[in-house]
């Protein structure tokens, strides 16, 4: 009788043996192969441009129609890509762009744009072009016209410092596009004694979180020298289109532009 390892033991073992890039390649191969099982014409992913019979459930709360079966993007990624295409005109304008914690498929789409001078950055991601700390960016001041930062700030120890750095590297006419998971409470939850991963897991529901943002998120961003516009971009489409594109409900994009120092 053959001895086989259960998946619960095999996956951590592979993580130790295989380098990050190899694991990512295997995941991409799995996503691509699985995508064929869901081919259809009911939903459409604007990022991988695939048509499927359904999007898949995702998250601890099992959101329905959330995950693309081919490229593994979620509602917020599809919404951001549509906003970039239609409002930023990302495929037409010559822009210097910085992409924090890049999602693989979004990075691929952006790097292929010849009009874009594109950099991606993250502290640990194997797909990022630069390994950087968001709290101390290595780029010169006023380097970028556009910065993308989706669901990153909650995982940064000092988010105020990170926002100040993002403001520093933006040009005066630049835009910072932020997305974040907002919790129902009005005030952002930060637990002073949640110092270890276990304590953060208990306090925030994730070991790598440093806070749970509340409905005051836009005000927290504005306090670091930005003018902030909150956009629920899915509402630009009919309910039928929202369902077909898998845009979800309540997803918001925060468009932050630097406030001139002298105006503060």
PDB file of C-alpha atoms in Angstrom:
ATOM      1  CA  UNK A   1       0.000   0.000   0.000  1.00  0.00           C
ATOM      2  CA  UNK A   2       1.381   3.394  -1.042  1.00  0.00           C
ATOM      3  CA  UNK A   3       1.968   6.068   1.555  1.00  0.00           C
ATOM      4  CA  UNK A   4       0.510   9.395   0.404  1.00  0.00           C
ATOM      5  CA  UNK A   5       0.531  12.768   2.078  1.00  0.00           C
ATOM      6  CA  UNK A   6      -2.796  14.513   2.632  1.00  0.00           C
ATOM      7  CA  UNK A   7      -3.259  17.896   0.978  1.00  0.00           C
ATOM      8  CA  UNK A   8      -3.112  19.639   4.355  1.00  0.00           C
ATOM      9  CA  UNK A   9       0.507  18.402   4.703  1.00  0.00           C
ATOM     10  CA  UNK A  10       1.493  18.504   1.037  1.00  0.00           C
ATOM     11  CA  UNK A  11       0.759  22.195   0.445  1.00  0.00           C
ATOM     12  CA  UNK A  12       2.979  23.513   3.287  1.00  0.00           C
ATOM     13  CA  UNK A  13       5.702  21.113   2.129  1.00  0.00           C
ATOM     14  CA  UNK A  14       5.557  22.447  -1.437  1.00  0.00           C
ATOM     15  CA  UNK A  15       5.705  25.968  -0.077  1.00  0.00           C
ATOM     16  CA  UNK A  16       8.992  25.136   1.635  1.00  0.00           C
ATOM     17  CA  UNK A  17      10.498  23.281  -1.327  1.00  0.00           C
ATOM     18  CA  UNK A  18       9.426  25.426  -4.293  1.00  0.00           C
ATOM     19  CA  UNK A  19      10.520  29.043  -4.771  1.00  0.00           C
ATOM     20  CA  UNK A  20       7.770  31.671  -4.935  1.00  0.00           C
ATOM     21  CA  UNK A  21       8.002  32.102  -8.715  1.00  0.00           C
ATOM     22  CA  UNK A  22       7.595  28.368  -9.278  1.00  0.00           C
ATOM     23  CA  UNK A  23       4.540  28.255  -7.005  1.00  0.00           C
ATOM     24  CA  UNK A  24       3.016  31.173  -8.875  1.00  0.00           C
ATOM     25  CA  UNK A  25       3.595  29.442 -12.227  1.00  0.00           C
ATOM     26  CA  UNK A  26       1.873  26.316 -10.944  1.00  0.00           C
ATOM     27  CA  UNK A  27      -1.083  28.370  -9.705  1.00  0.00           C
ATOM     28  CA  UNK A  28      -1.394  30.091 -13.093  1.00  0.00           C
ATOM     29  CA  UNK A  29      -1.362  26.717 -14.847  1.00  0.00           C
ATOM     30  CA  UNK A  30      -4.088  25.460 -12.520  1.00  0.00           C
ATOM     31  CA  UNK A  31      -6.215  28.593 -13.048  1.00  0.00           C
ATOM     32  CA  UNK A  32      -5.875  28.321 -16.820  1.00  0.00           C
ATOM     33  CA  UNK A  33      -6.807  24.643 -16.879  1.00  0.00           C
ATOM     34  CA  UNK A  34      -9.732  25.142 -14.507  1.00  0.00           C
ATOM     35  CA  UNK A  35     -11.070  28.047 -16.562  1.00  0.00           C
ATOM     36  CA  UNK A  36     -12.030  25.624 -19.348  1.00  0.00           C
ATOM     37  CA  UNK A  37     -14.463  23.881 -17.005  1.00  0.00           C
ATOM     38  CA  UNK A  38     -16.543  27.047 -16.631  1.00  0.00           C
ATOM     39  CA  UNK A  39     -16.682  28.299 -20.208  1.00  0.00           C
ATOM     40  CA  UNK A  40     -20.035  29.838 -21.126  1.00  0.00           C
ATOM     41  CA  UNK A  41     -21.638  33.149 -22.011  1.00  0.00           C
ATOM     42  CA  UNK A  42     -23.408  34.297 -18.842  1.00  0.00           C
ATOM     43  CA  UNK A  43     -20.578  36.364 -17.289  1.00  0.00           C
ATOM     44  CA  UNK A  44     -17.547  38.170 -18.708  1.00  0.00           C
ATOM     45  CA  UNK A  45     -14.233  39.072 -17.058  1.00  0.00           C
ATOM     46  CA  UNK A  46     -12.882  42.320 -18.558  1.00  0.00           C
ATOM     47  CA  UNK A  47      -9.356  41.549 -17.323  1.00  0.00           C
ATOM     48  CA  UNK A  48      -8.685  38.142 -18.898  1.00  0.00           C
ATOM     49  CA  UNK A  49     -11.484  38.757 -21.433  1.00  0.00           C
ATOM     50  CA  UNK A  50     -12.956  35.333 -20.807  1.00  0.00           C
ATOM     51  CA  UNK A  51     -16.644  34.407 -20.951  1.00  0.00           C
ATOM     52  CA  UNK A  52     -17.934  31.895 -18.413  1.00  0.00           C
ATOM     53  CA  UNK A  53     -21.143  30.353 -17.164  1.00  0.00           C
ATOM     54  CA  UNK A  54     -20.471  31.703 -13.669  1.00  0.00           C
ATOM     55  CA  UNK A  55     -17.998  33.438 -11.396  1.00  0.00           C
ATOM     56  CA  UNK A  56     -17.024  31.434  -8.310  1.00  0.00           C
ATOM     57  CA  UNK A  57     -17.715  32.025  -4.595  1.00  0.00           C
ATOM     58  CA  UNK A  58     -14.880  33.555  -2.607  1.00  0.00           C
ATOM     59  CA  UNK A  59     -13.980  34.776   0.878  1.00  0.00           C
ATOM     60  CA  UNK A  60     -14.747  33.694   4.418  1.00  0.00           C
ATOM     61  CA  UNK A  61     -18.284  34.963   3.926  1.00  0.00           C
ATOM     62  CA  UNK A  62     -18.479  33.099   0.567  1.00  0.00           C
ATOM     63  CA  UNK A  63     -19.442  35.990  -1.682  1.00  0.00           C
ATOM     64  CA  UNK A  64     -21.245  34.608  -4.722  1.00  0.00           C
ATOM     65  CA  UNK A  65     -20.157  35.563  -8.237  1.00  0.00           C
ATOM     66  CA  UNK A  66     -16.829  36.900  -6.962  1.00  0.00           C
ATOM     67  CA  UNK A  67     -13.829  35.011  -8.383  1.00  0.00           C
ATOM     68  CA  UNK A  68     -12.936  34.698 -12.065  1.00  0.00           C
ATOM     69  CA  UNK A  69     -12.268  30.969 -12.669  1.00  0.00           C
ATOM     70  CA  UNK A  70      -9.445  31.737 -15.119  1.00  0.00           C
ATOM     71  CA  UNK A  71      -7.447  34.720 -13.816  1.00  0.00           C
ATOM     72  CA  UNK A  72      -8.597  34.679 -10.159  1.00  0.00           C
ATOM     73  CA  UNK A  73      -9.472  38.366 -10.095  1.00  0.00           C
ATOM     74  CA  UNK A  74     -12.233  39.605  -7.804  1.00  0.00           C
ATOM     75  CA  UNK A  75     -14.974  42.228  -8.014  1.00  0.00           C
ATOM     76  CA  UNK A  76     -12.647  45.062  -7.008  1.00  0.00           C
ATOM     77  CA  UNK A  77     -10.062  44.186  -9.666  1.00  0.00           C
ATOM     78  CA  UNK A  78     -12.597  44.105 -12.487  1.00  0.00           C
ATOM     79  CA  UNK A  79     -14.103  47.377 -11.285  1.00  0.00           C
ATOM     80  CA  UNK A  80     -10.686  49.061 -11.097  1.00  0.00           C
ATOM     81  CA  UNK A  81      -9.739  47.913 -14.603  1.00  0.00           C
ATOM     82  CA  UNK A  82     -12.960  49.340 -16.033  1.00  0.00           C
ATOM     83  CA  UNK A  83     -12.339  52.628 -14.210  1.00  0.00           C
ATOM     84  CA  UNK A  84      -8.785  52.770 -15.535  1.00  0.00           C
ATOM     85  CA  UNK A  85      -9.981  52.165 -19.075  1.00  0.00           C
ATOM     86  CA  UNK A  86     -12.948  54.498 -19.087  1.00  0.00           C
ATOM     87  CA  UNK A  87     -12.049  57.318 -16.697  1.00  0.00           C
ATOM     88  CA  UNK A  88      -8.244  57.400 -16.528  1.00  0.00           C
ATOM     89  CA  UNK A  89      -7.950  56.406 -20.227  1.00  0.00           C
ATOM     90  CA  UNK A  90      -5.076  54.166 -19.249  1.00  0.00           C
ATOM     91  CA  UNK A  91      -4.695  52.793 -22.797  1.00  0.00           C
ATOM     92  CA  UNK A  92      -4.356  56.225 -24.389  1.00  0.00           C
ATOM     93  CA  UNK A  93      -2.368  58.567 -22.130  1.00  0.00           C
ATOM     94  CA  UNK A  94       1.372  58.714 -21.592  1.00  0.00           C
ATOM     95  CA  UNK A  95       1.688  58.200 -17.846  1.00  0.00           C
ATOM     96  CA  UNK A  96       4.315  57.262 -15.284  1.00  0.00           C
ATOM     97  CA  UNK A  97       2.503  54.712 -13.110  1.00  0.00           C
ATOM     98  CA  UNK A  98       3.309  52.907  -9.871  1.00  0.00           C
ATOM     99  CA  UNK A  99       1.353  49.789  -8.906  1.00  0.00           C
ATOM    100  CA  UNK A 100       1.614  48.684  -5.271  1.00  0.00           C
ATOM    101  CA  UNK A 101       1.153  44.970  -4.450  1.00  0.00           C
ATOM    102  CA  UNK A 102       0.442  44.126  -8.102  1.00  0.00           C
ATOM    103  CA  UNK A 103      -2.193  41.572  -9.025  1.00  0.00           C
ATOM    104  CA  UNK A 104      -0.616  39.299 -11.710  1.00  0.00           C
ATOM    105  CA  UNK A 105      -3.260  39.722 -14.429  1.00  0.00           C
ATOM    106  CA  UNK A 106      -3.593  43.485 -13.883  1.00  0.00           C
ATOM    107  CA  UNK A 107       0.170  43.878 -13.957  1.00  0.00           C
ATOM    108  CA  UNK A 108       0.309  41.924 -17.200  1.00  0.00           C
ATOM    109  CA  UNK A 109      -2.302  44.158 -18.828  1.00  0.00           C
ATOM    110  CA  UNK A 110      -0.579  47.348 -17.675  1.00  0.00           C
ATOM    111  CA  UNK A 111       2.957  46.274 -18.617  1.00  0.00           C
ATOM    112  CA  UNK A 112       1.769  45.562 -22.149  1.00  0.00           C
ATOM    113  CA  UNK A 113       0.638  49.168 -22.649  1.00  0.00           C
ATOM    114  CA  UNK A 114       3.316  50.943 -24.690  1.00  0.00           C
ATOM    115  CA  UNK A 115       2.044  54.364 -23.632  1.00  0.00           C
ATOM    116  CA  UNK A 116       2.646  53.562 -19.956  1.00  0.00           C
ATOM    117  CA  UNK A 117       5.937  53.865 -18.068  1.00  0.00           C
ATOM    118  CA  UNK A 118       5.032  51.228 -15.495  1.00  0.00           C
ATOM    119  CA  UNK A 119       6.619  50.076 -12.232  1.00  0.00           C
ATOM    120  CA  UNK A 120       5.208  47.624  -9.714  1.00  0.00           C
ATOM    121  CA  UNK A 121       6.378  47.336  -6.134  1.00  0.00           C
ATOM    122  CA  UNK A 122       5.843  45.272  -3.002  1.00  0.00           C
ATOM    123  CA  UNK A 123       7.743  44.266   0.101  1.00  0.00           C
ATOM    124  CA  UNK A 124       7.661  40.511  -0.594  1.00  0.00           C
ATOM    125  CA  UNK A 125       5.657  39.715  -3.766  1.00  0.00           C
ATOM    126  CA  UNK A 126       7.571  37.580  -6.298  1.00  0.00           C
ATOM    127  CA  UNK A 127       5.765  39.244  -9.208  1.00  0.00           C
ATOM    128  CA  UNK A 128       6.619  42.848  -8.242  1.00  0.00           C
ATOM    129  CA  UNK A 129       9.337  44.599 -10.228  1.00  0.00           C
ATOM    130  CA  UNK A 130      10.728  46.393  -7.156  1.00  0.00           C
ATOM    131  CA  UNK A 131      11.041  45.154  -3.578  1.00  0.00           C
ATOM    132  CA  UNK A 132      10.169  48.206  -1.460  1.00  0.00           C
ATOM    133  CA  UNK A 133       8.656  49.267   1.833  1.00  0.00           C
ATOM    134  CA  UNK A 134       5.582  51.425   1.280  1.00  0.00           C
ATOM    135  CA  UNK A 135       6.512  53.389   4.390  1.00  0.00           C
ATOM    136  CA  UNK A 136       9.868  54.423   2.826  1.00  0.00           C
ATOM    137  CA  UNK A 137       9.608  54.446  -0.956  1.00  0.00           C
ATOM    138  CA  UNK A 138      12.928  54.696  -2.840  1.00  0.00           C
ATOM    139  CA  UNK A 139      11.541  56.806  -5.696  1.00  0.00           C
ATOM    140  CA  UNK A 140      12.280  60.524  -6.145  1.00  0.00           C
ATOM    141  CA  UNK A 141       9.577  63.014  -5.218  1.00  0.00           C
ATOM    142  CA  UNK A 142       6.987  63.818  -7.905  1.00  0.00           C
ATOM    143  CA  UNK A 143       7.874  60.702  -9.947  1.00  0.00           C
ATOM    144  CA  UNK A 144       4.409  59.403 -10.881  1.00  0.00           C
ATOM    145  CA  UNK A 145       1.220  60.565 -12.538  1.00  0.00           C
ATOM    146  CA  UNK A 146      -0.744  57.585 -11.239  1.00  0.00           C
ATOM    147  CA  UNK A 147      -0.419  55.272  -8.233  1.00  0.00           C
ATOM    148  CA  UNK A 148      -2.591  52.193  -7.676  1.00  0.00           C
ATOM    149  CA  UNK A 149      -2.910  50.899  -4.121  1.00  0.00           C
ATOM    150  CA  UNK A 150      -5.688  48.356  -3.656  1.00  0.00           C
ATOM    151  CA  UNK A 151      -6.314  46.651  -0.295  1.00  0.00           C
ATOM    152  CA  UNK A 152      -2.765  47.375   0.885  1.00  0.00           C
ATOM    153  CA  UNK A 153      -2.916  50.044   3.589  1.00  0.00           C
ATOM    154  CA  UNK A 154      -4.622  47.841   6.193  1.00  0.00           C
ATOM    155  CA  UNK A 155      -1.554  45.588   6.047  1.00  0.00           C
ATOM    156  CA  UNK A 156       0.982  48.369   6.629  1.00  0.00           C
ATOM    157  CA  UNK A 157       2.068  49.068  10.238  1.00  0.00           C
ATOM    158  CA  UNK A 158       2.083  52.868   9.794  1.00  0.00           C
ATOM    159  CA  UNK A 159      -0.557  53.769   7.217  1.00  0.00           C
ATOM    160  CA  UNK A 160      -0.200  57.522   7.801  1.00  0.00           C
ATOM    161  CA  UNK A 161       3.478  57.319   6.940  1.00  0.00           C
ATOM    162  CA  UNK A 162       2.662  55.216   3.860  1.00  0.00           C
ATOM    163  CA  UNK A 163       0.109  57.799   2.673  1.00  0.00           C
ATOM    164  CA  UNK A 164       2.647  60.577   3.141  1.00  0.00           C
ATOM    165  CA  UNK A 165       5.113  58.628   1.016  1.00  0.00           C
ATOM    166  CA  UNK A 166       2.495  58.046  -1.682  1.00  0.00           C
ATOM    167  CA  UNK A 167       1.745  61.763  -1.690  1.00  0.00           C
ATOM    168  CA  UNK A 168       5.457  62.571  -1.940  1.00  0.00           C
ATOM    169  CA  UNK A 169       6.040  60.453  -5.065  1.00  0.00           C
ATOM    170  CA  UNK A 170       2.909  61.771  -6.808  1.00  0.00           C
ATOM    171  CA  UNK A 171       3.142  64.733  -9.113  1.00  0.00           C
ATOM    172  CA  UNK A 172       0.976  67.739  -8.158  1.00  0.00           C
ATOM    173  CA  UNK A 173      -1.570  66.793 -10.835  1.00  0.00           C
ATOM    174  CA  UNK A 174      -1.291  63.034 -10.154  1.00  0.00           C
ATOM    175  CA  UNK A 175      -3.918  60.628  -8.868  1.00  0.00           C
ATOM    176  CA  UNK A 176      -3.765  57.954  -6.185  1.00  0.00           C
ATOM    177  CA  UNK A 177      -6.432  55.284  -6.661  1.00  0.00           C
ATOM    178  CA  UNK A 178      -7.180  53.494  -3.399  1.00  0.00           C
ATOM    179  CA  UNK A 179      -9.397  50.568  -2.552  1.00  0.00           C
ATOM    180  CA  UNK A 180      -9.935  49.139   0.920  1.00  0.00           C
ATOM    181  CA  UNK A 181     -12.253  46.811   2.768  1.00  0.00           C
ATOM    182  CA  UNK A 182     -14.477  49.054   4.877  1.00  0.00           C
ATOM    183  CA  UNK A 183     -16.186  47.702   7.973  1.00  0.00           C
ATOM    184  CA  UNK A 184     -19.625  48.918   9.122  1.00  0.00           C
ATOM    185  CA  UNK A 185     -18.370  50.841  12.137  1.00  0.00           C
ATOM    186  CA  UNK A 186     -17.802  54.583  11.757  1.00  0.00           C
ATOM    187  CA  UNK A 187     -14.307  54.703  13.274  1.00  0.00           C
ATOM    188  CA  UNK A 188     -11.354  52.611  12.147  1.00  0.00           C
ATOM    189  CA  UNK A 189     -10.459  49.882  14.653  1.00  0.00           C
ATOM    190  CA  UNK A 190      -6.836  49.848  15.835  1.00  0.00           C
ATOM    191  CA  UNK A 191      -6.005  47.713  18.864  1.00  0.00           C
ATOM    192  CA  UNK A 192      -2.853  48.944  20.588  1.00  0.00           C
ATOM    193  CA  UNK A 193      -1.985  45.600  22.196  1.00  0.00           C
ATOM    194  CA  UNK A 194      -2.405  43.551  18.976  1.00  0.00           C
ATOM    195  CA  UNK A 195       1.310  43.183  18.315  1.00  0.00           C
ATOM    196  CA  UNK A 196       1.798  39.556  17.268  1.00  0.00           C
ATOM    197  CA  UNK A 197       0.214  37.774  14.297  1.00  0.00           C
ATOM    198  CA  UNK A 198      -1.957  35.759  16.692  1.00  0.00           C
ATOM    199  CA  UNK A 199      -3.135  38.884  18.485  1.00  0.00           C
ATOM    200  CA  UNK A 200      -3.880  40.587  15.155  1.00  0.00           C
ATOM    201  CA  UNK A 201      -5.815  37.534  14.023  1.00  0.00           C
ATOM    202  CA  UNK A 202      -7.970  37.809  17.122  1.00  0.00           C
ATOM    203  CA  UNK A 203      -8.389  41.573  16.820  1.00  0.00           C
ATOM    204  CA  UNK A 204      -8.926  41.952  13.064  1.00  0.00           C
ATOM    205  CA  UNK A 205      -9.702  38.498  11.690  1.00  0.00           C
ATOM    206  CA  UNK A 206      -6.401  38.352   9.749  1.00  0.00           C
ATOM    207  CA  UNK A 207      -2.911  37.857  11.116  1.00  0.00           C
ATOM    208  CA  UNK A 208      -1.338  40.265   8.624  1.00  0.00           C
ATOM    209  CA  UNK A 209      -3.718  43.176   9.305  1.00  0.00           C
ATOM    210  CA  UNK A 210      -2.884  46.189  11.434  1.00  0.00           C
ATOM    211  CA  UNK A 211      -6.370  47.756  11.470  1.00  0.00           C
ATOM    212  CA  UNK A 212      -9.932  47.348  10.233  1.00  0.00           C
ATOM    213  CA  UNK A 213     -10.952  50.467   8.357  1.00  0.00           C
ATOM    214  CA  UNK A 214     -14.303  52.023   9.163  1.00  0.00           C
ATOM    215  CA  UNK A 215     -16.444  54.529   7.315  1.00  0.00           C
ATOM    216  CA  UNK A 216     -13.901  57.231   8.185  1.00  0.00           C
ATOM    217  CA  UNK A 217     -11.399  55.889   5.623  1.00  0.00           C
ATOM    218  CA  UNK A 218     -11.713  58.834   3.219  1.00  0.00           C
ATOM    219  CA  UNK A 219     -11.193  61.300   6.067  1.00  0.00           C
ATOM    220  CA  UNK A 220      -8.074  59.438   7.219  1.00  0.00           C
ATOM    221  CA  UNK A 221      -6.640  59.683   3.714  1.00  0.00           C
ATOM    222  CA  UNK A 222      -7.571  63.361   3.389  1.00  0.00           C
ATOM    223  CA  UNK A 223      -5.803  64.114   6.673  1.00  0.00           C
ATOM    224  CA  UNK A 224      -2.494  63.197   5.029  1.00  0.00           C
ATOM    225  CA  UNK A 225      -2.710  65.942   2.410  1.00  0.00           C
ATOM    226  CA  UNK A 226      -5.212  64.697  -0.164  1.00  0.00           C
ATOM    227  CA  UNK A 227      -8.491  65.754  -1.646  1.00  0.00           C
ATOM    228  CA  UNK A 228     -10.546  62.553  -1.797  1.00  0.00           C
ATOM    229  CA  UNK A 229     -13.454  61.673  -4.065  1.00  0.00           C
ATOM    230  CA  UNK A 230     -15.377  58.477  -3.313  1.00  0.00           C
ATOM    231  CA  UNK A 231     -16.639  56.702  -6.443  1.00  0.00           C
ATOM    232  CA  UNK A 232     -19.019  53.720  -6.488  1.00  0.00           C
ATOM    233  CA  UNK A 233     -18.229  53.074 -10.127  1.00  0.00           C
ATOM    234  CA  UNK A 234     -20.380  49.968 -10.551  1.00  0.00           C
ATOM    235  CA  UNK A 235     -23.412  52.266 -10.462  1.00  0.00           C
ATOM    236  CA  UNK A 236     -22.340  53.647 -13.843  1.00  0.00           C
ATOM    237  CA  UNK A 237     -23.767  50.421 -15.291  1.00  0.00           C
ATOM    238  CA  UNK A 238     -27.171  48.780 -15.256  1.00  0.00           C
ATOM    239  CA  UNK A 239     -27.856  46.009 -12.712  1.00  0.00           C
ATOM    240  CA  UNK A 240     -27.721  43.510 -15.586  1.00  0.00           C
ATOM    241  CA  UNK A 241     -24.277  44.733 -16.646  1.00  0.00           C
ATOM    242  CA  UNK A 242     -23.060  44.719 -13.048  1.00  0.00           C
ATOM    243  CA  UNK A 243     -24.061  41.063 -12.737  1.00  0.00           C
ATOM    244  CA  UNK A 244     -22.534  40.091 -16.087  1.00  0.00           C
ATOM    245  CA  UNK A 245     -19.204  41.760 -15.211  1.00  0.00           C
ATOM    246  CA  UNK A 246     -19.227  40.527 -11.608  1.00  0.00           C
ATOM    247  CA  UNK A 247     -18.741  43.979 -10.082  1.00  0.00           C
ATOM    248  CA  UNK A 248     -20.252  43.150  -6.712  1.00  0.00           C
ATOM    249  CA  UNK A 249     -22.067  45.550  -4.417  1.00  0.00           C
ATOM    250  CA  UNK A 250     -20.696  48.484  -2.484  1.00  0.00           C
ATOM    251  CA  UNK A 251     -17.176  48.386  -3.963  1.00  0.00           C
ATOM    252  CA  UNK A 252     -15.713  51.882  -3.950  1.00  0.00           C
ATOM    253  CA  UNK A 253     -12.708  53.553  -5.527  1.00  0.00           C
ATOM    254  CA  UNK A 254     -11.170  56.453  -3.616  1.00  0.00           C
ATOM    255  CA  UNK A 255      -9.608  58.961  -5.993  1.00  0.00           C
ATOM    256  CA  UNK A 256      -7.050  60.987  -4.032  1.00  0.00           C
ATOM    257  CA  UNK A 257      -5.253  64.025  -5.446  1.00  0.00           C
ATOM    258  CA  UNK A 258      -2.497  65.912  -3.601  1.00  0.00           C
ATOM    259  CA  UNK A 259      -3.421  69.156  -1.917  1.00  0.00           C
ATOM    260  CA  UNK A 260      -0.826  71.889  -2.531  1.00  0.00           C
ATOM    261  CA  UNK A 261       1.353  72.438   0.519  1.00  0.00           C
ATOM    262  CA  UNK A 262       0.591  76.140   0.566  1.00  0.00           C
ATOM    263  CA  UNK A 263      -3.171  75.471   0.511  1.00  0.00           C
ATOM    264  CA  UNK A 264      -3.079  73.412   3.722  1.00  0.00           C
TER     265      UNK A 264
END
